[in-house]
Amino acid sequence: MAGPAGERQASLTDVAGLAGVSHMTVSRVINGTGPVRPETRARVLAAVEELGYRPNSAARALVTGRSGTLGVVALESNLYGPASTLHGIENAAREAGYAITISSVSRPGRSSIADAVESLRRQAVEGIVVIAPHVTAGRALAGIPAAVPVVAVGGGAAAPVPVISVDQYDGARRATEHLLALGHRTVWHVAGPEDWLEALDRERGWRETLQRHGAEVPPVIRGDWSPASGYAAGRALAKRRGLDAVFAANDQMALGLLRAFTETGIAVPGDVHVAGFDDVPEAAYFTPPLTTVRQDFIEVGRRTFGLLTERMSGGDQDARYLVEPELIVRESTGPR
């Protein structure tokens, strides 16, 4: 196989020749499959370094049963939640010495998820994480062979694989109760798309919190996670009499709300309190700085990796873990 400059990449045999040992000895050093004298090991590792040899993960998997690589099925998206989830998983895997191979899907249907999983299996990954925020992605998990070690981030309570997620319901509860505690009679909600599990959980948390407190439940205004949809919702809400509190299902829609309210002469927090969800890095620099719900994606990644390694060792197929969110209070719900 040629390298980037057209030169042949070093092979295991090349390493063996330079180190003056058999290719089986080189294999034992690289794969850790047998005893090797310290001085021999040192010669082999020096030859590996000098030649720039990189072992083939599929071949190594045939010898050891381990490739040192995990697969991730991820939705093609620049949204903060999915992108940050992937970052957290990559961090946890890297700290444990694993490489990550990503298979992206543009539409999270049953066939696309199955194709992505099969592609990763052909690359000899040891286990697979499916980032499954869509309703359809959660359903698609049912088609994955039981012998494949798989963990879902999101995926819903009915997913037939171990699941880990931030407690979206509890995050929405915290935001809604915070707004009610400020003296508001009710809280309006700008919700995410109906085919996103996280949007449904956040909406349910908002609705049931209002019901528990005996507050009126206003009609939901549906957005698509974008600032533009939040802006459109804000223009519509600005016409409502008695509006004084809004919970947006993500910070980007909250940003659109803030712009719409400013343009229509509604002061935040003077006239209306606004809360979001996610705590994107820019949230502290909105005008005003945004009260929001923070998701700990590093913890999600750490727990996802831990759950996957347990699954690879035959752990519980029905395991469920929730990561607790945190309410971050800023000036958008400040004193009125």
Tab-separated table of C-alpha atoms in Angstrom:
chain	number	residue	atom	x	y	z
A	1	MET	CA	0.000	0.000	0.000
A	2	ALA	CA	1.394	3.399	-0.964
A	3	GLY	CA	1.758	6.304	1.429
A	4	PRO	CA	0.880	9.920	0.673
A	5	ALA	CA	4.153	10.469	-1.193
A	6	GLY	CA	3.803	7.246	-3.199
A	7	GLU	CA	6.106	5.227	-0.960
A	8	ARG	CA	5.074	1.779	0.249
A	9	GLN	CA	3.947	1.731	3.860
A	10	ALA	CA	6.050	-0.376	6.207
A	11	SER	CA	4.817	-3.898	6.826
A	12	LEU	CA	5.133	-6.260	9.763
A	13	THR	CA	7.814	-8.129	7.792
A	14	ASP	CA	9.796	-4.889	7.365
A	15	VAL	CA	9.737	-4.356	11.133
A	16	ALA	CA	10.857	-7.945	11.718
A	17	GLY	CA	13.794	-7.528	9.297
A	18	LEU	CA	14.999	-4.291	10.877
A	19	ALA	CA	14.672	-5.658	14.423
A	20	GLY	CA	16.292	-8.996	13.501
A	21	VAL	CA	13.410	-11.101	14.798
A	22	SER	CA	10.653	-13.244	13.320
A	23	HIS	CA	7.395	-11.723	12.170
A	24	MET	CA	5.639	-13.793	14.880
A	25	THR	CA	7.731	-12.019	17.524
A	26	VAL	CA	6.720	-8.640	16.084
A	27	SER	CA	3.089	-9.743	16.180
A	28	ARG	CA	3.389	-10.768	19.847
A	29	VAL	CA	4.871	-7.365	20.758
A	30	ILE	CA	2.279	-5.325	18.856
A	31	ASN	CA	-0.746	-7.366	19.883
A	32	GLY	CA	0.387	-8.332	23.383
A	33	THR	CA	-0.349	-12.002	22.706
A	34	GLY	CA	2.692	-13.686	24.190
A	35	PRO	CA	5.887	-13.345	26.267
A	36	VAL	CA	8.804	-11.435	24.736
A	37	ARG	CA	12.154	-10.625	26.388
A	38	PRO	CA	12.447	-6.937	27.361
A	39	GLU	CA	15.473	-6.322	25.112
A	40	THR	CA	13.677	-7.913	22.152
A	41	ARG	CA	10.577	-5.851	22.818
A	42	ALA	CA	12.704	-2.706	22.893
A	43	ARG	CA	14.250	-3.557	19.493
A	44	VAL	CA	10.861	-4.203	17.952
A	45	LEU	CA	9.380	-0.962	19.274
A	46	ALA	CA	12.413	0.972	18.043
A	47	ALA	CA	11.932	-0.535	14.567
A	48	VAL	CA	8.216	0.316	14.651
A	49	GLU	CA	9.088	3.927	15.467
A	50	GLU	CA	11.843	4.195	12.855
A	51	LEU	CA	9.715	2.758	10.046
A	52	GLY	CA	6.520	4.532	11.067
A	53	TYR	CA	4.701	1.200	11.063
A	54	ARG	CA	0.970	1.310	11.826
A	55	PRO	CA	-0.756	-2.040	12.444
A	56	ASN	CA	-3.850	-2.860	10.439
A	57	SER	CA	-6.779	-2.835	12.867
A	58	ALA	CA	-8.772	-5.499	11.008
A	59	ALA	CA	-5.779	-7.856	10.903
A	60	ARG	CA	-5.027	-7.217	14.548
A	61	ALA	CA	-8.633	-8.000	15.408
A	62	LEU	CA	-8.296	-11.417	13.760
A	63	VAL	CA	-5.323	-12.216	15.994
A	64	THR	CA	-6.422	-10.702	19.301
A	65	GLY	CA	-10.203	-10.448	18.969
A	66	ARG	CA	-9.772	-6.740	19.703
A	67	SER	CA	-9.323	-3.819	17.337
A	68	GLY	CA	-8.989	-0.978	19.854
A	69	THR	CA	-11.658	0.859	17.880
A	70	LEU	CA	-15.239	1.789	18.716
A	71	GLY	CA	-17.884	2.782	16.194
A	72	VAL	CA	-20.296	5.695	16.468
A	73	VAL	CA	-23.422	6.117	14.364
A	74	ALA	CA	-24.192	9.830	14.327
A	75	LEU	CA	-26.726	12.038	12.617
A	76	GLU	CA	-25.256	14.560	10.198
A	77	SER	CA	-26.028	17.683	12.193
A	78	ASN	CA	-24.385	20.873	13.399
A	79	LEU	CA	-26.855	21.209	16.260
A	80	TYR	CA	-25.203	21.762	19.625
A	81	GLY	CA	-26.650	18.701	21.390
A	82	PRO	CA	-25.676	15.929	18.930
A	83	ALA	CA	-22.292	17.535	18.181
A	84	SER	CA	-21.470	17.907	21.880
A	85	THR	CA	-22.589	14.340	22.586
A	86	LEU	CA	-20.175	13.067	19.953
A	87	HIS	CA	-17.383	15.199	21.413
A	88	GLY	CA	-17.991	13.773	24.890
A	89	ILE	CA	-17.865	10.192	23.582
A	90	GLU	CA	-14.640	10.882	21.673
A	91	ASN	CA	-13.044	12.333	24.828
A	92	ALA	CA	-13.957	9.331	26.963
A	93	ALA	CA	-12.789	6.819	24.355
A	94	ARG	CA	-9.484	8.620	23.789
A	95	GLU	CA	-8.757	8.724	27.520
A	96	ALA	CA	-9.278	4.938	27.616
A	97	GLY	CA	-6.974	4.364	24.641
A	98	TYR	CA	-9.641	3.648	22.032
A	99	ALA	CA	-9.932	5.117	18.550
A	100	ILE	CA	-13.300	6.169	17.165
A	101	THR	CA	-14.728	5.453	13.724
A	102	ILE	CA	-17.792	7.528	12.820
A	103	SER	CA	-20.514	6.498	10.396
A	104	SER	CA	-22.787	9.447	9.623
A	105	VAL	CA	-26.392	9.164	8.488
A	106	SER	CA	-28.288	11.979	6.815
A	107	ARG	CA	-31.741	10.569	7.613
A	108	PRO	CA	-32.224	8.457	10.755
A	109	GLY	CA	-34.408	5.680	9.350
A	110	ARG	CA	-34.361	1.951	10.054
A	111	SER	CA	-32.389	1.073	6.901
A	112	SER	CA	-29.844	3.888	7.270
A	113	ILE	CA	-29.096	2.964	10.890
A	114	ALA	CA	-28.806	-0.728	9.965
A	115	ASP	CA	-26.473	0.088	7.056
A	116	ALA	CA	-24.289	2.280	9.289
A	117	VAL	CA	-24.044	-0.442	11.957
A	118	GLU	CA	-23.160	-3.072	9.345
A	119	SER	CA	-20.476	-0.790	7.871
A	120	LEU	CA	-18.889	-0.399	11.301
A	121	ARG	CA	-19.041	-4.162	11.946
A	122	ARG	CA	-17.086	-4.749	8.734
A	123	GLN	CA	-14.386	-2.470	10.152
A	124	ALA	CA	-13.982	-4.793	13.160
A	125	VAL	CA	-15.072	-2.282	15.800
A	126	GLU	CA	-15.426	-3.735	19.299
A	127	GLY	CA	-18.651	-1.951	20.126
A	128	ILE	CA	-21.006	0.668	18.710
A	129	VAL	CA	-22.639	3.804	20.085
A	130	VAL	CA	-25.742	5.060	18.287
A	131	ILE	CA	-26.596	8.710	18.906
A	132	ALA	CA	-30.358	8.426	18.504
A	133	PRO	CA	-32.242	11.663	19.207
A	134	HIS	CA	-34.954	10.962	16.606
A	135	VAL	CA	-38.061	8.873	17.140
A	136	THR	CA	-37.245	6.870	13.997
A	137	ALA	CA	-33.669	6.256	15.127
A	138	GLY	CA	-34.917	4.851	18.410
A	139	ARG	CA	-37.205	2.450	16.568
A	140	ALA	CA	-34.407	1.423	14.202
A	141	LEU	CA	-32.410	0.042	17.126
A	142	ALA	CA	-34.801	-2.918	17.204
A	143	GLY	CA	-33.270	-4.204	13.969
A	144	ILE	CA	-29.704	-4.453	15.252
A	145	PRO	CA	-28.538	-8.063	15.868
A	146	ALA	CA	-28.485	-8.914	19.569
A	147	ALA	CA	-24.887	-10.167	19.304
A	148	VAL	CA	-23.602	-6.664	18.472
A	149	PRO	CA	-22.569	-4.666	21.589
A	150	VAL	CA	-24.569	-1.447	21.136
A	151	VAL	CA	-25.402	1.467	23.434
A	152	ALA	CA	-27.766	4.278	22.491
A	153	VAL	CA	-27.462	7.902	23.546
A	154	GLY	CA	-31.109	8.897	23.609
A	155	GLY	CA	-33.247	6.329	21.872
A	156	GLY	CA	-36.122	6.457	24.337
A	157	ALA	CA	-37.267	4.202	27.136
A	158	ALA	CA	-38.472	1.484	24.752
A	159	ALA	CA	-35.109	1.022	22.986
A	160	PRO	CA	-33.990	-2.644	23.039
A	161	VAL	CA	-30.381	-1.718	23.904
A	162	PRO	CA	-28.758	-0.011	26.908
A	163	VAL	CA	-29.575	3.708	26.894
A	164	ILE	CA	-27.962	6.755	28.445
A	165	SER	CA	-29.209	10.317	28.181
A	166	VAL	CA	-29.508	13.596	29.989
A	167	ASP	CA	-32.760	13.738	31.948
A	168	GLN	CA	-34.583	16.035	29.532
A	169	TYR	CA	-37.835	15.821	31.487
A	170	ASP	CA	-36.158	16.936	34.689
A	171	GLY	CA	-34.374	19.794	32.922
A	172	ALA	CA	-37.686	21.113	31.596
A	173	ARG	CA	-39.220	20.704	35.051
A	174	ARG	CA	-36.440	22.777	36.605
A	175	ALA	CA	-36.787	25.578	34.058
A	176	THR	CA	-40.581	25.676	34.354
A	177	GLU	CA	-40.582	25.612	38.152
A	178	HIS	CA	-37.994	28.392	38.196
A	179	LEU	CA	-40.283	30.594	36.088
A	180	LEU	CA	-43.341	29.753	38.177
A	181	ALA	CA	-41.405	30.554	41.360
A	182	LEU	CA	-40.912	34.087	40.036
A	183	GLY	CA	-44.657	34.597	40.371
A	184	HIS	CA	-45.876	33.827	36.861
A	185	ARG	CA	-49.348	32.356	36.476
A	186	THR	CA	-48.212	30.181	33.582
A	187	VAL	CA	-45.294	29.591	31.206
A	188	TRP	CA	-45.485	29.458	27.416
A	189	HIS	CA	-43.380	26.888	25.566
A	190	VAL	CA	-41.578	27.037	22.227
A	191	ALA	CA	-41.060	23.330	21.564
A	192	GLY	CA	-38.674	21.458	19.283
A	193	PRO	CA	-39.709	19.206	16.367
A	194	GLU	CA	-42.174	16.436	17.163
A	195	ASP	CA	-39.881	13.741	15.712
A	196	TRP	CA	-37.112	14.480	18.241
A	197	LEU	CA	-37.247	12.454	21.463
A	198	GLU	CA	-35.574	15.233	23.439
A	199	ALA	CA	-38.168	17.755	22.279
A	200	LEU	CA	-40.982	15.432	23.365
A	201	ASP	CA	-39.426	14.869	26.811
A	202	ARG	CA	-38.879	18.592	27.342
A	203	GLU	CA	-42.436	19.363	26.292
A	204	ARG	CA	-43.785	16.681	28.631
A	205	GLY	CA	-41.698	18.019	31.514
A	206	TRP	CA	-43.034	21.539	30.925
A	207	ARG	CA	-46.654	20.434	30.581
A	208	GLU	CA	-46.752	18.123	33.595
A	209	THR	CA	-44.998	20.686	35.790
A	210	LEU	CA	-47.670	23.266	34.971
A	211	GLN	CA	-50.378	20.697	35.698
A	212	ARG	CA	-48.846	19.759	39.059
A	213	HIS	CA	-48.859	23.425	40.056
A	214	GLY	CA	-52.436	23.932	38.906
A	215	ALA	CA	-51.334	26.389	36.225
A	216	GLU	CA	-53.008	26.864	32.859
A	217	VAL	CA	-51.268	24.988	30.013
A	218	PRO	CA	-51.024	27.310	26.978
A	219	PRO	CA	-50.935	25.914	23.434
A	220	VAL	CA	-47.485	24.806	22.286
A	221	ILE	CA	-45.668	26.842	19.647
A	222	ARG	CA	-43.597	24.460	17.530
A	223	GLY	CA	-40.121	25.365	16.277
A	224	ASP	CA	-37.348	23.513	14.453
A	225	TRP	CA	-34.412	24.269	16.812
A	226	SER	CA	-33.279	27.255	14.695
A	227	PRO	CA	-33.061	30.923	15.763
A	228	ALA	CA	-35.351	31.739	12.812
A	229	SER	CA	-38.127	29.552	14.215
A	230	GLY	CA	-37.632	31.109	17.645
A	231	TYR	CA	-37.879	34.550	16.052
A	232	ALA	CA	-41.150	33.612	14.330
A	233	ALA	CA	-42.489	32.261	17.634
A	234	GLY	CA	-41.456	35.478	19.374
A	235	ARG	CA	-43.275	37.639	16.833
A	236	ALA	CA	-46.411	35.550	17.383
A	237	LEU	CA	-46.095	35.571	21.178
A	238	ALA	CA	-45.591	39.346	21.231
A	239	LYS	CA	-49.258	39.705	20.223
A	240	ARG	CA	-50.450	37.728	23.255
A	241	ARG	CA	-51.926	39.690	26.141
A	242	GLY	CA	-50.640	38.816	29.569
A	243	LEU	CA	-47.490	37.114	28.266
A	244	ASP	CA	-44.802	37.176	30.967
A	245	ALA	CA	-42.785	33.898	30.839
A	246	VAL	CA	-41.493	31.671	28.013
A	247	PHE	CA	-39.482	28.456	28.113
A	248	ALA	CA	-37.752	27.663	24.810
A	249	ALA	CA	-36.708	24.061	24.145
A	250	ASN	CA	-33.197	25.122	23.122
A	251	ASP	CA	-30.971	28.184	23.359
A	252	GLN	CA	-30.955	28.896	19.629
A	253	MET	CA	-34.731	29.327	19.583
A	254	ALA	CA	-34.430	31.434	22.741
A	255	LEU	CA	-32.000	33.684	20.857
A	256	GLY	CA	-34.635	34.213	18.163
A	257	LEU	CA	-37.203	34.990	20.852
A	258	LEU	CA	-34.967	37.654	22.378
A	259	ARG	CA	-34.506	39.335	18.998
A	260	ALA	CA	-38.253	39.332	18.276
A	261	PHE	CA	-39.107	40.708	21.698
A	262	THR	CA	-36.543	43.508	21.351
A	263	GLU	CA	-37.947	44.499	17.962
A	264	THR	CA	-41.527	44.601	19.279
A	265	GLY	CA	-40.648	46.669	22.344
A	266	ILE	CA	-40.903	43.863	24.910
A	267	ALA	CA	-38.172	44.092	27.541
A	268	VAL	CA	-36.449	40.966	28.854
A	269	PRO	CA	-36.545	40.564	31.828
A	270	GLY	CA	-38.547	43.758	32.482
A	271	ASP	CA	-41.721	42.563	30.720
A	272	VAL	CA	-41.100	38.885	29.996
A	273	HIS	CA	-38.806	36.249	31.491
A	274	VAL	CA	-37.152	33.816	29.054
A	275	ALA	CA	-35.383	30.491	29.726
A	276	GLY	CA	-33.703	28.126	27.269
A	277	PHE	CA	-32.122	24.681	27.238
A	278	ASP	CA	-28.563	23.439	26.458
A	279	ASP	CA	-26.319	26.222	27.797
A	280	VAL	CA	-24.483	26.771	24.519
A	281	PRO	CA	-21.175	28.632	24.991
A	282	GLU	CA	-22.747	31.835	23.644
A	283	ALA	CA	-25.698	31.779	26.084
A	284	ALA	CA	-23.821	33.794	28.704
A	285	TYR	CA	-23.273	36.528	26.084
A	286	PHE	CA	-26.835	36.877	24.754
A	287	THR	CA	-28.589	40.174	25.466
A	288	PRO	CA	-29.538	39.651	28.205
A	289	PRO	CA	-27.469	36.609	29.291
A	290	LEU	CA	-29.736	33.587	29.112
A	291	THR	CA	-31.096	31.458	31.939
A	292	THR	CA	-30.885	27.904	30.645
A	293	VAL	CA	-30.497	24.209	31.453
A	294	ARG	CA	-26.968	22.859	31.176
A	295	GLN	CA	-26.310	19.351	29.865
A	296	ASP	CA	-23.080	17.694	30.992
A	297	PHE	CA	-21.943	16.123	27.722
A	298	ILE	CA	-18.551	15.103	29.111
A	299	GLU	CA	-20.344	13.041	31.756
A	300	VAL	CA	-22.643	11.607	29.087
A	301	GLY	CA	-19.573	10.529	27.120
A	302	ARG	CA	-17.897	9.000	30.158
A	303	ARG	CA	-20.987	7.033	31.141
A	304	THR	CA	-21.661	5.988	27.552
A	305	PHE	CA	-18.170	4.561	27.253
A	306	GLY	CA	-18.510	2.797	30.610
A	307	LEU	CA	-21.855	1.307	29.633
A	308	LEU	CA	-20.481	0.145	26.289
A	309	THR	CA	-17.489	-1.595	27.860
A	310	GLU	CA	-19.882	-3.337	30.256
A	311	ARG	CA	-22.020	-4.396	27.293
A	312	MET	CA	-18.954	-5.719	25.440
A	313	SER	CA	-18.318	-7.889	28.483
A	314	GLY	CA	-21.869	-9.252	28.463
A	315	GLY	CA	-23.462	-6.611	30.685
A	316	ASP	CA	-27.162	-5.848	31.111
A	317	GLN	CA	-28.987	-5.343	27.813
A	318	ASP	CA	-31.721	-3.333	29.565
A	319	ALA	CA	-29.516	-0.869	31.469
A	320	ARG	CA	-30.823	2.713	31.638
A	321	TYR	CA	-28.885	5.712	32.977
A	322	LEU	CA	-29.894	9.365	33.257
A	323	VAL	CA	-27.432	12.223	33.687
A	324	GLU	CA	-28.769	15.018	35.876
A	325	PRO	CA	-29.059	18.463	34.243
A	326	GLU	CA	-28.304	21.784	35.950
A	327	LEU	CA	-30.332	25.006	35.891
A	328	ILE	CA	-28.114	28.031	35.174
A	329	VAL	CA	-29.818	31.251	36.246
A	330	ARG	CA	-28.810	34.442	34.428
A	331	GLU	CA	-30.259	37.883	33.736
A	332	SER	CA	-32.999	36.803	31.300
A	333	THR	CA	-35.014	35.753	34.366
A	334	GLY	CA	-33.587	38.434	36.637
A	335	PRO	CA	-35.532	40.775	38.923
A	336	ARG	CA	-38.602	42.357	37.315
